[in-house]
Coordinates of C-alpha atoms and ligand atoms in Angstrom, one line a residue:
M267 CA 19.2 10.0 4.5
A268 CA 16.7 10.9 7.3
V269 CA 13.6 8.7 7.5
S270 CA 10.3 10.5 8.7
R271 CA 8.9 8.4 11.5
N272 CA 5.3 9.4 10.6
W273 CA 4.5 7.5 7.3
V274 CA 1.7 6.5 5.0
C275 CA 2.1 3.2 3.6
P276 CA 1.8 3.5 -0.3
H277 CA 0.5 0.1 -0.7
C278 CA -2.6 0.5 1.6
D279 CA -2.6 4.3 2.5
R280 CA -2.7 3.7 6.2
P281 CA -1.0 6.6 8.2
Q282 CA 1.4 5.3 10.9
T283 CA 4.3 5.9 13.0
I284 CA 7.5 3.6 12.1
I285 CA 9.2 1.9 15.0
D286 CA 12.7 0.5 14.8
Q287 CA 11.4 -3.1 14.1
Q288 CA 9.7 -1.8 10.8
L289 CA 12.5 0.0 9.5
S290 CA 16.0 -0.8 7.9
V291 CA 18.4 1.9 6.7
K292 CA 21.8 0.4 5.3
H293 CA 24.3 2.9 3.7
H294 CA 26.9 1.2 1.4
R295 CA 30.1 2.8 0.0
L296 CA 30.9 2.1 -3.6
I297 CA 34.3 1.3 -4.1
I298 CA 35.0 3.4 -7.3
L299 CA 37.8 5.9 -7.3
E300 CA 37.6 7.2 -10.9
S301 CA 34.4 9.2 -11.1
K302 CA 33.0 12.6 -10.8
Y303 CA 31.7 11.9 -7.4
T304 CA 33.5 12.1 -4.2
N305 CA 32.8 8.9 -2.0
P306 CA 29.9 7.5 -3.9
G307 CA 27.5 5.6 -1.9
I308 CA 23.9 4.1 -1.9
T309 CA 21.3 4.0 0.7
A310 CA 18.7 1.3 0.9
I311 CA 15.9 1.8 2.9
A312 CA 13.2 -0.7 3.6
M313 CA 9.7 0.0 5.6
A314 CA 7.2 -2.8 6.8
C315 CA 3.7 -1.8 7.0
S316 CA 2.1 -2.6 10.5
N317 CA -1.4 -2.8 9.0
L318 CA -2.1 -6.5 9.7
S319 CA -4.3 -6.8 6.4
C320 CA -1.3 -5.2 4.4
R321 CA 1.9 -6.0 5.9
E322 CA 3.8 -4.9 2.6
L323 CA 7.4 -3.8 2.1
T324 CA 8.2 -0.5 0.9
L325 CA 11.8 -0.2 -0.6
K326 CA 13.7 2.6 -1.7
V327 CA 17.4 3.3 -2.9
S328 CA 19.1 6.4 -3.1
F329 CA 22.5 7.4 -4.6
G330 CA 24.7 10.3 -3.3
E331 CA 28.1 11.4 -2.1
G332 CA 29.0 9.9 1.4
E333 CA 31.0 10.8 4.4
W334 CA 32.3 9.1 7.4
R335 CA 30.9 9.8 10.8
S336 CA 33.2 10.3 13.9
G337 CA 32.7 6.5 14.9
G338 CA 33.8 5.7 11.3
E339 CA 30.3 4.8 10.1
F340 CA 30.0 5.4 6.4
V341 CA 26.9 7.3 5.6
V342 CA 25.2 9.2 2.4
P343 CA 23.6 12.1 4.0
K344 CA 22.0 13.5 0.9
A345 CA 20.8 11.9 -2.2
I346 CA 21.6 12.9 -5.7
H347 CA 19.1 10.4 -7.4
K348 CA 16.3 8.6 -5.7
F349 CA 14.7 5.2 -6.8
D350 CA 11.4 3.9 -5.7
L351 CA 11.7 0.1 -6.2
M352 CA 8.7 -1.4 -4.3
P353 CA 6.2 -0.1 -5.1
A354 CA 8.0 1.1 -8.3
F355 CA 5.9 4.3 -8.5
S356 CA 4.0 6.3 -5.9
F357 CA 0.4 6.7 -5.8
R358 CA -2.4 6.8 -3.2
A359 CA -4.6 3.6 -3.2
Q360 CA -8.0 4.6 -3.8
P361 CA -10.9 2.7 -2.6
A362 CA -13.2 0.5 -4.8
Y363 CA -16.2 2.5 -4.5
I364 CA -14.6 5.0 -6.6
P365 CA -15.3 3.9 -10.6
A366 CA -12.7 1.5 -11.9
A367 CA -12.0 3.6 -15.1
L368 CA -11.2 6.8 -12.9
R369 CA -8.9 4.8 -10.5
E370 CA -7.2 3.4 -13.8
D371 CA -6.5 6.6 -15.4
Y372 CA -5.2 8.2 -12.0
E373 CA -3.0 5.3 -11.4
E374 CA -1.7 5.3 -15.0
A375 CA -0.9 9.0 -14.8
C376 CA 0.9 8.3 -11.5
K377 CA 3.0 5.8 -13.0
I378 CA 4.3 7.7 -16.0
R379 CA 4.6 11.1 -14.4
D380 CA 8.4 11.2 -14.7
L381 CA 8.7 9.3 -17.6
S382 CA 6.1 11.1 -19.7
P383 CA 4.5 14.3 -18.0
K384 CA 2.7 15.0 -21.1
A385 CA 1.1 11.8 -21.4
S386 CA 0.5 11.8 -17.7
A387 CA -1.2 15.2 -17.9
T388 CA -3.5 13.8 -20.6
L389 CA -4.6 10.9 -18.6
A390 CA -5.1 13.2 -15.4
R391 CA -7.4 15.7 -17.5
R392 CA -9.4 12.6 -18.8
C393 CA -9.8 11.5 -15.1
L394 CA -10.8 14.9 -14.1
Q395 CA -13.5 15.0 -17.0
G396 CA -14.4 11.5 -16.1
M397 CA -15.0 12.6 -12.2
I398 CA -17.2 15.7 -13.4
R399 CA -19.3 13.3 -15.8
D400 CA -19.9 10.7 -13.2
F401 CA -20.0 12.6 -9.7
C402 CA -21.6 15.9 -11.1
G403 CA -23.7 14.5 -14.0
I404 CA -22.4 17.0 -16.4
A405 CA -21.1 16.1 -20.1
K406 CA -20.4 18.8 -22.7
A407 CA -18.2 18.9 -25.7
T408 CA -15.1 20.1 -23.6
L409 CA -13.6 19.8 -20.1
D410 CA -13.6 23.7 -20.0
Q411 CA -17.4 24.1 -20.7
E412 CA -18.0 21.3 -18.2
I413 CA -16.4 23.2 -15.5
K414 CA -18.1 26.4 -16.1
E415 CA -21.6 24.4 -16.2
L416 CA -20.5 23.2 -12.7
R417 CA -19.7 26.5 -11.6
K418 CA -23.2 27.6 -12.8
K419 CA -24.7 24.7 -11.0
L420 CA -22.9 25.4 -7.7
D421 CA -24.1 28.9 -7.8
D422 CA -27.7 27.9 -8.6
R423 CA -27.4 25.5 -5.7
T424 CA -28.1 22.6 -8.0
A425 CA -24.7 21.0 -7.7
P426 CA -24.4 17.4 -6.1
S427 CA -23.9 17.5 -2.2
G428 CA -20.0 17.5 -1.6
V429 CA -19.2 19.9 -4.4
T430 CA -18.1 23.0 -2.4
H431 CA -17.0 26.4 -3.8
E432 CA -13.4 25.5 -2.4
S433 CA -13.3 22.5 -4.9
L434 CA -14.1 24.4 -7.5
D435 CA -11.7 27.0 -6.5
A436 CA -9.0 24.6 -6.7
I437 CA -9.8 23.4 -10.1
D438 CA -9.5 27.1 -11.2
A439 CA -6.5 27.7 -9.5
V440 CA -4.8 24.5 -11.3
R441 CA -6.5 25.7 -14.7
K442 CA -4.5 29.1 -14.4
V443 CA -1.1 27.4 -14.1
G444 CA 0.8 27.2 -17.1
N445 CA -1.1 25.5 -20.1
I446 CA -3.5 23.4 -18.3
G447 CA -6.3 25.8 -18.8
A448 CA -5.8 26.2 -22.7
H449 CA -5.7 22.5 -22.6
M450 CA -9.2 22.1 -21.0
E451 CA -10.6 23.7 -24.0
K452 CA -9.5 20.9 -26.3
D453 CA -10.2 17.2 -26.6
V454 CA -9.1 15.8 -23.3
D455 CA -7.1 12.8 -25.3
L456 CA -5.2 15.2 -27.4
I457 CA -1.5 15.0 -26.2
V458 CA -0.2 18.5 -25.9
G459 CA 3.0 20.0 -24.4
I460 CA 3.1 21.0 -20.8
E461 CA 5.3 22.8 -18.5
P462 CA 7.1 21.2 -15.5
G463 CA 5.1 20.3 -12.5
E464 CA 1.7 20.7 -14.4
A465 CA 1.4 16.9 -14.4
Q466 CA 2.0 16.5 -10.6
M467 CA -0.3 19.3 -10.0
L468 CA -3.3 17.8 -11.8
I469 CA -2.5 14.5 -9.9
G470 CA -2.9 16.5 -6.7
L471 CA -6.0 18.0 -7.8
I472 CA -7.5 14.5 -8.4
E473 CA -6.5 13.3 -5.2
M474 CA -8.2 16.1 -3.5
L475 CA -11.5 15.7 -5.5
F476 CA -11.3 11.8 -4.9
R477 CA -11.3 12.6 -1.2
E478 CA -13.7 15.6 -1.1
W479 CA -16.3 14.0 -3.5
Y480 CA -16.2 10.3 -3.4
V481 CA -14.7 9.6 0.0
E482 CA -16.9 12.0 2.1
R483 CA -20.1 11.0 0.4
H484 CA -19.4 7.3 1.0
D485 CA -18.6 8.5 4.9
R486 CA -21.9 10.5 4.8
T487 CA -23.9 7.5 3.3
N488 CA -22.3 5.4 6.1
R489 CA -23.0 7.7 9.1
L490 CA -26.6 8.2 7.9
A491 CA -27.2 4.5 7.6
T492 CA -25.6 4.1 11.4
I493 CA -28.0 6.9 12.5
T494 CA -31.0 5.3 10.7
A495 CA -30.4 1.9 12.2
L496 CA -30.0 3.2 15.7
A497 CA -33.4 5.4 15.2
E498 CA -35.1 2.0 14.1
E499 CA -33.7 0.1 17.1
K500 CA -34.7 2.8 19.6
K501 CA -38.3 2.8 17.9
K502 CA -38.6 -0.9 18.2
T503 CA -37.5 -0.6 21.9
I504 CA -40.3 1.9 22.6
E505 CA -43.0 0.0 20.8
E506 CA -42.0 -3.3 22.8
L507 CA -42.0 -1.1 26.0
K508 CA -45.4 0.2 25.1
A509 CA -46.9 -3.3 24.5
G510 CA -45.5 -4.7 27.5
L511 CA -47.5 -1.9 29.4
Ligands
ZN711 ZN1 0.2 -1.1 4.2

């Protein structure tokens, strides 16, 4: 199984380029002759994070049909089943300045995405509603009404800074897929049937909005604080120079 050298650590979310010392790929042939698989084998992949404050291991195992390379090496070129062992589920670590309730709903939605897409989508919708209530200060009876109100605020130029037409268009695009839009007209806590891929689509939307709303607001505030501090320092220097004249 090929491993991409450009990698984002799932524990700390730090992008990095993997070097040989951080990576172990081992193929193992299963000595089982009586099965429907030809040369069944497993591949164990371990990756170490180079971020000094993380240094976690990521461990994945995959199962597939193997073959022998010309040198006699046994490899499993294509996975039939993949298993994430460490971490046991994949989600992007979100910064602590995003409200804990939203992060918890998001992480839980990721954890159960494959086991129970219906419950995962329910949590993702609740998280989306929580974001619109917290970040945009809009609370209505249904998520659908809240999104419509946010669109109105955006058109009236009264939406919070960071909320763009692009982010609203992304919400609307996801709403048009399968049953997601219909579910937004119901109570967010109601577990309703979904179509394949809907849970992942909602999770992707939440990750995008975390980034565009919370992370960018945090970065903007930090940049402003740096500029203000710099301006204060310059002002002080000028005053000191003037006093010295
Ligand atoms: Zn890491």
